[in-house]
Short mmCIF file of C-alpha atoms and ligand atoms in Angstrom, two decimals:
data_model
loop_
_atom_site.label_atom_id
_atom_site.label_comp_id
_atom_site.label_asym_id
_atom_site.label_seq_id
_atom_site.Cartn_x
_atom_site.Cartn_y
_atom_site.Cartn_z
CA UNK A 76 0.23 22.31 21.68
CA UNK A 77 3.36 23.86 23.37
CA UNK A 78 6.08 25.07 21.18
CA UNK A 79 9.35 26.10 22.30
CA UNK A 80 10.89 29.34 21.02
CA UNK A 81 12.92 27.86 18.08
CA UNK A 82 9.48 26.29 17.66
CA UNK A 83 7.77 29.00 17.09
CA UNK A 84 10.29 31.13 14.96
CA UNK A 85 10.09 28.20 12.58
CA UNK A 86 6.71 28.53 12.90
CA UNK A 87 6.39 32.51 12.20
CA UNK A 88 8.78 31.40 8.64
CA UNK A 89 11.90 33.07 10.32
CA UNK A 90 14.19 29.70 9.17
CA UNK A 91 12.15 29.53 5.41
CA UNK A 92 8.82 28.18 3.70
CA UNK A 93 9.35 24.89 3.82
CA UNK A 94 10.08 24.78 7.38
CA UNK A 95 7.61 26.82 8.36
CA UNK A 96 5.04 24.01 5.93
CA UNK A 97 6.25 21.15 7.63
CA UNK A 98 5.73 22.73 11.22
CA UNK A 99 2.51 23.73 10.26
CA UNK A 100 1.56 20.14 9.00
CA UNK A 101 2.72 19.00 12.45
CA UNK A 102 0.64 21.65 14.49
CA UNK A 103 -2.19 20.39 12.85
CA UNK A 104 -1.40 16.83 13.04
CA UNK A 105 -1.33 17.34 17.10
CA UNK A 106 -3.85 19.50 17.57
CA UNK A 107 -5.80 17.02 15.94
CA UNK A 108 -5.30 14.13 18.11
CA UNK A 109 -4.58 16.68 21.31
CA UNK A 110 -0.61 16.49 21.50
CA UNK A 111 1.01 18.69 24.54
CA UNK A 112 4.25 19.45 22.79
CA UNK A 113 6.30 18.02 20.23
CA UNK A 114 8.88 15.54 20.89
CA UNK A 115 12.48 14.47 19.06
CA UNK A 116 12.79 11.71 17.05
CA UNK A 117 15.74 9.48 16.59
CA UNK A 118 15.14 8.55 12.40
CA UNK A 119 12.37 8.82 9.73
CA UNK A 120 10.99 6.55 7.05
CA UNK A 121 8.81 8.06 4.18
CA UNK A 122 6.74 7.00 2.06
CA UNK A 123 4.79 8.37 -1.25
CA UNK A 124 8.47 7.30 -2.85
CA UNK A 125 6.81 5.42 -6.02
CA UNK A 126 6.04 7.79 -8.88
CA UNK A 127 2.95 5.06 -8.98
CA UNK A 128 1.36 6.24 -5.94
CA UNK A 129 2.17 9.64 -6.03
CA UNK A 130 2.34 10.73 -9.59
CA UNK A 131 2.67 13.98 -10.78
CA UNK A 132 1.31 16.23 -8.19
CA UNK A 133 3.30 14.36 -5.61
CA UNK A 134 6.39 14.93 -7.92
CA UNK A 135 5.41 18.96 -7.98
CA UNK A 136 4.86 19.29 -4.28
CA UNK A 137 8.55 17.28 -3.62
CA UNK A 138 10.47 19.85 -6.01
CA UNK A 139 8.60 22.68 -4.44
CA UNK A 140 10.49 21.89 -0.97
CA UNK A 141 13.74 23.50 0.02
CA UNK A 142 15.22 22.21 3.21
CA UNK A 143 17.46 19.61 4.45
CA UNK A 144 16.06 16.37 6.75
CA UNK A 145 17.09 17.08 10.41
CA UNK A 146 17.41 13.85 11.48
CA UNK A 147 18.44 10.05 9.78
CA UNK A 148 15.59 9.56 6.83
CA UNK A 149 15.36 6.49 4.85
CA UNK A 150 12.54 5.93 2.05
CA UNK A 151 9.48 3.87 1.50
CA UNK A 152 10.62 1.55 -1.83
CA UNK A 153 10.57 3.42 -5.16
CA UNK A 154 8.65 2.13 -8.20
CA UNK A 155 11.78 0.51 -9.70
CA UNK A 156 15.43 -0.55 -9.07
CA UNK A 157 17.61 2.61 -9.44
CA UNK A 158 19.48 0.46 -12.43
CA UNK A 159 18.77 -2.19 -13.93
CA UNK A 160 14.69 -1.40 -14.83
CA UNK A 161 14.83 -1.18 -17.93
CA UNK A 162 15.39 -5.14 -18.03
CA UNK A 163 12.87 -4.94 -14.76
CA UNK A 164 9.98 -3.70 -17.60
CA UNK A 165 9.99 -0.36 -16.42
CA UNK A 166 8.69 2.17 -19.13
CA UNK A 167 11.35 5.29 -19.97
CA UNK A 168 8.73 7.87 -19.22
CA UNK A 169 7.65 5.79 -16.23
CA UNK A 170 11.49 5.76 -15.11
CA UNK A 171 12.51 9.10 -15.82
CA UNK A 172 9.64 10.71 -13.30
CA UNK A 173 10.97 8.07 -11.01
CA UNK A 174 14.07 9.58 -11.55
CA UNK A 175 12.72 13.03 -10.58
CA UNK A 176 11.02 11.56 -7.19
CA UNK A 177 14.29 10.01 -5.95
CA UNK A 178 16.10 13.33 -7.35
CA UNK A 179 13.67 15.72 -5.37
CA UNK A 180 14.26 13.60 -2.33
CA UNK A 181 17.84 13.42 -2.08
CA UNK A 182 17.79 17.39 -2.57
CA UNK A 183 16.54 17.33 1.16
CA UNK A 184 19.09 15.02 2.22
CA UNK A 185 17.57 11.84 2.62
CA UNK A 186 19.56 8.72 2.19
CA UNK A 187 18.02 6.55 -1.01
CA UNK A 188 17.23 3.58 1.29
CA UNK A 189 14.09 2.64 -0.79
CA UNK A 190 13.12 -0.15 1.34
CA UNK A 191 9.93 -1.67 4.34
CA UNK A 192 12.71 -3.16 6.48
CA UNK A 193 14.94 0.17 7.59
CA UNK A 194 15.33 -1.50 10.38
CA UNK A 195 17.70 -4.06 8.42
CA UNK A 196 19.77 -0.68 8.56
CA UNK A 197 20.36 -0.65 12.43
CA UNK A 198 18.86 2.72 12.80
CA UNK A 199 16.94 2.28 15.70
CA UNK A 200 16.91 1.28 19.07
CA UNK A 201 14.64 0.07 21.96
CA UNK A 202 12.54 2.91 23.44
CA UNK A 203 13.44 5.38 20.55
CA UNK A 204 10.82 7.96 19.28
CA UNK A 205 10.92 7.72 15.53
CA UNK A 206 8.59 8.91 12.74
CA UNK A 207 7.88 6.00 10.46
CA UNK A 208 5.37 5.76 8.01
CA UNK A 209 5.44 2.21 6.20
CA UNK A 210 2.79 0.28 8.06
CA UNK A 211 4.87 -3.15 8.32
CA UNK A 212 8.18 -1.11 9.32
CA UNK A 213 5.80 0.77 12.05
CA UNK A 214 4.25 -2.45 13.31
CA UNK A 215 8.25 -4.05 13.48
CA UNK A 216 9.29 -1.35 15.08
CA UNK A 217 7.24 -0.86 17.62
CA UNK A 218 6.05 -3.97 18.40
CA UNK A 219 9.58 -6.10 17.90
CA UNK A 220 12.17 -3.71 18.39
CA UNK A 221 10.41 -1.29 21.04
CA UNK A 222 10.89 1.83 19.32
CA UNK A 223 7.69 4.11 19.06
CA UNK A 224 6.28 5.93 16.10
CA UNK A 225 2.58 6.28 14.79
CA UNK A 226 1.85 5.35 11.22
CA UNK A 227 3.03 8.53 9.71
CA UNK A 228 1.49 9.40 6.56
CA UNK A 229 3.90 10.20 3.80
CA UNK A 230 4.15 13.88 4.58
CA UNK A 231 4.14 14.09 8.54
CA UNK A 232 6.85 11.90 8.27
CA UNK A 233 8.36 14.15 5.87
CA UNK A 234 8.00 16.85 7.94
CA UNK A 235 9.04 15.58 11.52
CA UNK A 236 11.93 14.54 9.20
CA UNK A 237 12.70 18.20 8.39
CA UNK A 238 11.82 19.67 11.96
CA UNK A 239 13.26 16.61 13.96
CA UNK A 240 10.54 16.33 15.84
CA UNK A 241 6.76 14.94 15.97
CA UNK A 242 3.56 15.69 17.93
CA UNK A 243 3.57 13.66 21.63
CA UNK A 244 0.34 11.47 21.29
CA UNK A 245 -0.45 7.95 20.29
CA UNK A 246 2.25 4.98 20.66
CA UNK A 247 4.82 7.64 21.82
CA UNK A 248 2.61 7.22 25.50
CA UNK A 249 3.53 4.06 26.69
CA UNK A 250 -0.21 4.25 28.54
CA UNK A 251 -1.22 3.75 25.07
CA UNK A 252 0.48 0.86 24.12
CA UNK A 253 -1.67 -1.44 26.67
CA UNK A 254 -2.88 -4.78 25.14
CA UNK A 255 -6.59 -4.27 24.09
CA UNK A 256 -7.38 -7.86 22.64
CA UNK A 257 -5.64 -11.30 23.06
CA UNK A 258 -5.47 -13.35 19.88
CA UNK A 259 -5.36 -16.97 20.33
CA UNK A 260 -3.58 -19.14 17.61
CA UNK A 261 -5.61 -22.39 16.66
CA UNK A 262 -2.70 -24.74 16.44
CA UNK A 263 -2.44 -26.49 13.53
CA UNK A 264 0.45 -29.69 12.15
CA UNK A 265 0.20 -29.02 8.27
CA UNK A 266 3.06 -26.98 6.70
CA UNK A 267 0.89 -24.17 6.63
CA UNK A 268 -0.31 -23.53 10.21
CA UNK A 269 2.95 -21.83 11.11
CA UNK A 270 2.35 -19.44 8.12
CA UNK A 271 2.47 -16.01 9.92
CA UNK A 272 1.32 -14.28 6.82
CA UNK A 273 -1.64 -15.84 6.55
CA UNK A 274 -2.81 -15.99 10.54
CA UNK A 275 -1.78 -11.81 10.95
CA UNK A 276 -4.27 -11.51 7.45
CA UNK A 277 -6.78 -13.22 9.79
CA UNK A 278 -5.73 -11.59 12.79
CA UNK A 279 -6.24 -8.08 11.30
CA UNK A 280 -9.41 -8.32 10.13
CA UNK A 281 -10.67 -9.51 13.92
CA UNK A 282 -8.37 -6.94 15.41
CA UNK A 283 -8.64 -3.83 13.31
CA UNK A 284 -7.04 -0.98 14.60
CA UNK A 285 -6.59 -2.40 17.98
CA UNK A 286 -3.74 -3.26 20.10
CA UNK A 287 -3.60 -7.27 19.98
CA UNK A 288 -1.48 -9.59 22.42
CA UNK A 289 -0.71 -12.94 21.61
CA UNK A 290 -0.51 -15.68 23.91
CA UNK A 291 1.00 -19.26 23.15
CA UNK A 292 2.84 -18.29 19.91
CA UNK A 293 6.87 -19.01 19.58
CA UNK A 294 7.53 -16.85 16.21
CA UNK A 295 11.06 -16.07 14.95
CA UNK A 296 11.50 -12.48 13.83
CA UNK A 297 11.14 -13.07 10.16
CA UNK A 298 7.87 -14.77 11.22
CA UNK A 299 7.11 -11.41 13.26
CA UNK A 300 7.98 -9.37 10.60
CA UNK A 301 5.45 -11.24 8.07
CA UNK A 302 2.87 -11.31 11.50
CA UNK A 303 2.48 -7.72 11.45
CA UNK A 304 3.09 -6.64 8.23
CA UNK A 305 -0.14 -8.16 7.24
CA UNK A 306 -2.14 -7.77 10.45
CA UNK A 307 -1.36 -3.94 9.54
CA UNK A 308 -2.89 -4.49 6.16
CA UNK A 309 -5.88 -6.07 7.11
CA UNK A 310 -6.16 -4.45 9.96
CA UNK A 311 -5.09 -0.94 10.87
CA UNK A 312 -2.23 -2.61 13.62
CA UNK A 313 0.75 0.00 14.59
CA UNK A 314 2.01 -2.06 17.39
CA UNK A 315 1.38 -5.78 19.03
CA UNK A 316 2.56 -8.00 21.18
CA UNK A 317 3.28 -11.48 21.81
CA UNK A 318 3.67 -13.03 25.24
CA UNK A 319 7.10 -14.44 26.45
CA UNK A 320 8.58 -13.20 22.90
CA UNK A 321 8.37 -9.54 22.23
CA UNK A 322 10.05 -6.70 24.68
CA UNK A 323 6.93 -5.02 25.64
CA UNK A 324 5.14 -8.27 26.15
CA UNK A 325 6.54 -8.53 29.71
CA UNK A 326 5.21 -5.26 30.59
CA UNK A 327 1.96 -5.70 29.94
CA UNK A 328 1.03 -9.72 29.68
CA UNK A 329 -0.10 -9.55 33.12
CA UNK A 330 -2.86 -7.15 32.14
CA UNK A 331 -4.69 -8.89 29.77
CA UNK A 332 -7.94 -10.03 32.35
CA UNK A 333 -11.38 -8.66 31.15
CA UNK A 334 -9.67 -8.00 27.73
CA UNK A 335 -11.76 -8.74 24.64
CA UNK A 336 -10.40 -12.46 22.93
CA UNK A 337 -10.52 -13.90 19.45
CA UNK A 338 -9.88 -16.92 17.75
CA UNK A 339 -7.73 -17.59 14.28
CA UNK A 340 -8.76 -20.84 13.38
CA UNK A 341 -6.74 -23.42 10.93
CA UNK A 342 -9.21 -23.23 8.66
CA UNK A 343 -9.50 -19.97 8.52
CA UNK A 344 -6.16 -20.00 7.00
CA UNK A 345 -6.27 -23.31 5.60
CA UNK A 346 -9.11 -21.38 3.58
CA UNK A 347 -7.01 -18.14 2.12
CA UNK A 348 -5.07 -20.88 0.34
CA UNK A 349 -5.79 -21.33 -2.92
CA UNK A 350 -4.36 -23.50 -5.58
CA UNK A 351 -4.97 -21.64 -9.29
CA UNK A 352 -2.49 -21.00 -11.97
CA UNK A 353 -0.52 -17.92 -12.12
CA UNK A 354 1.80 -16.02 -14.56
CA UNK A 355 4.64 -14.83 -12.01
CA UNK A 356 5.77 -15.41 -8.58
CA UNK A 357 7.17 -12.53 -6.07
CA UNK A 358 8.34 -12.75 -2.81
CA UNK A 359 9.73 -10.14 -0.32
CA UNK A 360 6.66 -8.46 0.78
CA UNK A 361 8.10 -7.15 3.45
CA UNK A 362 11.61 -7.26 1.75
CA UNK A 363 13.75 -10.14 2.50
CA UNK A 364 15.97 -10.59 5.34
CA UNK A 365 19.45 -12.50 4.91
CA UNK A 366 18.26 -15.52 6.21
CA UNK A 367 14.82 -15.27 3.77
CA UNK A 368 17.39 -15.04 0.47
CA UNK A 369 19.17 -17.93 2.47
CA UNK A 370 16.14 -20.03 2.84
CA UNK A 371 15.40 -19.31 -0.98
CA UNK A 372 18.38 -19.83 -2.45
CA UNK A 373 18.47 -23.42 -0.73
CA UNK A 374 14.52 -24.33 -1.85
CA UNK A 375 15.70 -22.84 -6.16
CA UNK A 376 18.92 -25.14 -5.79
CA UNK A 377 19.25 -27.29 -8.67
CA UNK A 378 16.08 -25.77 -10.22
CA UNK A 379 15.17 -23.65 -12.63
CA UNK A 380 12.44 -20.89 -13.33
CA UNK A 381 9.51 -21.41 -15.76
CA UNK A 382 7.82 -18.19 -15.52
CA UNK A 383 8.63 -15.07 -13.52
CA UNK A 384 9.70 -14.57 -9.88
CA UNK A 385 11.06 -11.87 -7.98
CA UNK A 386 12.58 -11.18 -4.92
CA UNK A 387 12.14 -8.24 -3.48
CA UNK A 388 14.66 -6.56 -0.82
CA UNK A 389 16.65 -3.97 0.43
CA UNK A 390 19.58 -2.82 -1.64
CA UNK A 391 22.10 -2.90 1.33
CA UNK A 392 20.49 -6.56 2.58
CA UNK A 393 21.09 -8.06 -1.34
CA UNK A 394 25.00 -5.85 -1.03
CA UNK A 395 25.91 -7.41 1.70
CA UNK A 396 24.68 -11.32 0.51
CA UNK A 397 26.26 -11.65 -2.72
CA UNK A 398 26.65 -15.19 -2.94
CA UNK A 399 22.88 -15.87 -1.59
CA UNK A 400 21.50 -13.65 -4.37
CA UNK A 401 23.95 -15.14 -7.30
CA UNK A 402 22.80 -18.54 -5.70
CA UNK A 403 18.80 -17.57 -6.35
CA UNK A 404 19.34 -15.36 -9.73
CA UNK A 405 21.16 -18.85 -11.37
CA UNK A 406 17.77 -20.42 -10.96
CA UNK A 407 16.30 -17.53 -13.52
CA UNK A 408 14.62 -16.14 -10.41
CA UNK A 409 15.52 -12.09 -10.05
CA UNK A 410 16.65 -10.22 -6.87
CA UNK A 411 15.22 -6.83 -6.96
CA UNK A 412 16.45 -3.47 -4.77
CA UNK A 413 14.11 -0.43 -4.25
CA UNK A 414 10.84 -1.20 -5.20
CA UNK A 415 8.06 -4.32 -4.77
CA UNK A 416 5.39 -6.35 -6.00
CA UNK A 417 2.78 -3.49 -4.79
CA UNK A 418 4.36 -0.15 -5.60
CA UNK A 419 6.21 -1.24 -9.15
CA UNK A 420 3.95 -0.78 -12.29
CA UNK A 421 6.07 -3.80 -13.54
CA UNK A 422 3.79 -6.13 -11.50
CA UNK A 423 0.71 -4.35 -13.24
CA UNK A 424 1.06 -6.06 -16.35
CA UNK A 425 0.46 -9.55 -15.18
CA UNK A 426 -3.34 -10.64 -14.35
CA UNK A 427 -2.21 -13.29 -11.42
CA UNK A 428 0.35 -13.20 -8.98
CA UNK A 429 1.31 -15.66 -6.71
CA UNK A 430 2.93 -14.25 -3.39
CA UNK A 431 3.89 -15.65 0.30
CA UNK A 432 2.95 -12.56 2.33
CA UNK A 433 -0.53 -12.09 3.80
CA UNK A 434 0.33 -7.99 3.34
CA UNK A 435 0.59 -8.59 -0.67
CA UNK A 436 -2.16 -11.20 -0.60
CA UNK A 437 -4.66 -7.68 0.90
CA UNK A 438 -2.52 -5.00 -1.66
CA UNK A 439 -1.65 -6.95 -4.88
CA UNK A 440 -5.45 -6.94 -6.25
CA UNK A 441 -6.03 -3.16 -5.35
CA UNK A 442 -2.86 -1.71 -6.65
CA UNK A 443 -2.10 -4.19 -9.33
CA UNK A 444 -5.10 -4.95 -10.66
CA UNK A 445 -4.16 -8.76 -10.45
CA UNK A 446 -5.42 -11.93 -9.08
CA UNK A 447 -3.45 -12.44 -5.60
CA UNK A 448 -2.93 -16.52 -4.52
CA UNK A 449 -1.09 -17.12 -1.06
CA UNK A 450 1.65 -19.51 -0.48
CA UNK A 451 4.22 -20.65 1.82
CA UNK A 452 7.66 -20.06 0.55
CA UNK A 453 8.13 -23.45 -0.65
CA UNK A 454 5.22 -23.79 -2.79
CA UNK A 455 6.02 -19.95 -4.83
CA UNK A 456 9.23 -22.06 -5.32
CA UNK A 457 7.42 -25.10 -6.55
CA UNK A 458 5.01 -23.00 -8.70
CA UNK A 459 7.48 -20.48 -10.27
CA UNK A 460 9.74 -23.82 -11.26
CA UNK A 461 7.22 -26.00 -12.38
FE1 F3S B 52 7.11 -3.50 1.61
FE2 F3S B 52 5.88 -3.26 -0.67
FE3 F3S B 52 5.14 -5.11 1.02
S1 F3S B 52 6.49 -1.62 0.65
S2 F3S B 52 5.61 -4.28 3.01
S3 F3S B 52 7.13 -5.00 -0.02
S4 F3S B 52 3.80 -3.82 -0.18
#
């Protein structure tokens, strides 16, 4: 891979360890998948932020690093809300390593974000490179804002974060961002055919790491959002498109002929629903948009909370809607910053867990040990006030 001269000097440890690390993870990274040079990026997301996921190795290798981020860096959600967990359920000794992860990562300058949706943040554009490594922020960015990243892992995002730049290969080549599958929708009338969750949990699983196109869909971007989030999940999706509605779409929906085509029936979906009893609700997986806490806070008016549920979403998003998230919280229901129903050990302690996102549905019984039931947003409300 071609390296400039500042490149290299970085490279030879001329500008410190840690720089000279992270350009060596990158070096590897693209002579792995056969990069010709490295390229800038506009922002980066990182994950391996929960203390959950990363523990204390993770924590070691963080404090071990001394640089600063060279571009915009946002985190991956933390195990916890940065206040407030003790009433969360977070354990002191639990909180206090947390405390060291979000310490260790602000020493390198990045801003404590700790959410999936960056993008909420306006910190990308159409066309921008970016090094993301959340798989439902990837497959929103690429695939409904036109930006371009790979799925990162935690630390090549970490370290095109501290160089600025990442290796030229993947969904950085537009050639590589082709359709390589169509995905037809079976349409459906019952209120939860339109469930984007559930058809992208399908969807992945027929896709896998393949670059879909949808034809004769009309989702919103909320809908888009929950779409790939869970197609990425299921799948190993980075970036898809849907005719007529996303920006690449126009591109390439004229080359879809002699492309490989599957089928997500109703019942496939109908199927993922099922109706058990469970000891807490969350919601937010990806974290909540404004109009999600809006459409929430209308379905828990007048009602009230039986057993848990929480909302999950990004700090600034539940900032900057104070009224929406006073309307939901007088229900009993909680609004949560930072963290989520996958990556908090809070969620660990319950054995059942209802959720409306086909991404949690795939994660929640892995990394919480729990039963996972899908729903559309209505019926978590229904359940967690019944
Ligand atoms: Fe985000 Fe957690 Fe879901 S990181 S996409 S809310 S599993």
């Amino acid at each position: 891979m071609y390296l400039d001269n500042d490149d290299e000097r970085v490279l030879a440890g001329e500008f410190g360890e840690t720089r000279q690390k992270m350009m060596e993870i990158l070096v590897a990274l693209g002579g792995v998948y056969g990069a010709e040079k490295l390229i800038p990026i506009a922002s980066a997301q990182v994950s391996g932020a929960s203390y959950k996921t990363i523990g204390k190795w993770g924590l070691a290798w963080l404090q071990s690093l001394n640089a600063r981020v060279a571009v915009p860096t946002v985190l991956n959600p933390i195990g916890m809300p940065q206040e407030g967990w003790q009433e969360f359920g977070i354990a002191e000794e639990f909180a206090r390593n947390q405390e060291e992860v979000v310490r260790a990562y602000r020493r390198l300058g990045i801003k404590i974000e700790c959410t999936c949706t960056p993008y909420y943040l306006r910190i990308t554009e159409y066309g921008e490179h970016l090094a993301w490594s959340e798989s439902s922020a990837v497959a929103y960015a690429n695939s409904v804002l036109g930006a371009r990243t790979n799925r990162e892992g935690g630390p090549s995002a970490l370290a095109a974060a501290i160089i600025g730049k990442t290796p030229y290969y993947g969904l950085h080549i537009v050639e590589n961002r082709r359709p390589q599958v169509v995905v037809e929708v079976e349409g459906g009338t019952g209120p939860r055919a339109d469930h984007w969750g559930a058809v992208g949990y399908i969807a992945g699983k027929k896709v896998g790491n393949r670059v879909p196109i949808f034809s004769g869909i009309r989702p919103g971007r909320d809908q888009l959002k929950a779409l790939g989030a869970a197609m990425a999940a299921t799948g190993a999706v980075a970036l898809f498109h849907v005719d007529k509605i996303t920006p690449e779409a126009r591109i390439f929906s004229f080359a879809t002929d002699g492309l490989d085509r599957v089928t997500v029936t109703e019942s496939e979906v109908e199927d993922l629903f099922a109706e058990t009893e469970v000891e807490a609700v969350a919601v937010g997986c990806p974290h909540c948009s404004a109009a999600e806490l809006r459409d929430l806070a209308d379905l828990l008016k007048g009602k009230t909370t039986t057993k848990p549920f929480y909302v999950f979403a990004a700090r600034g998003v539940a900032q900057g809607n104070p009224d929406l998230v006073a309307a939901i919280e007088r229900s009993g229901a909680r609004v949560i910053p930072d963290t989520c129903m996958v990556v908090s050990p809070r969620m660990d302690e319950f054995h059942s867990i209802m959720v409306d996102s086909g991404k949690a549905l795939a994660y929640v019984p892995g990394m919480c040990g729990a039963f996972a039931r899908i729903g559309t947003r209505r019926e978590c409300v229904e359940v967690a006030t019944s």
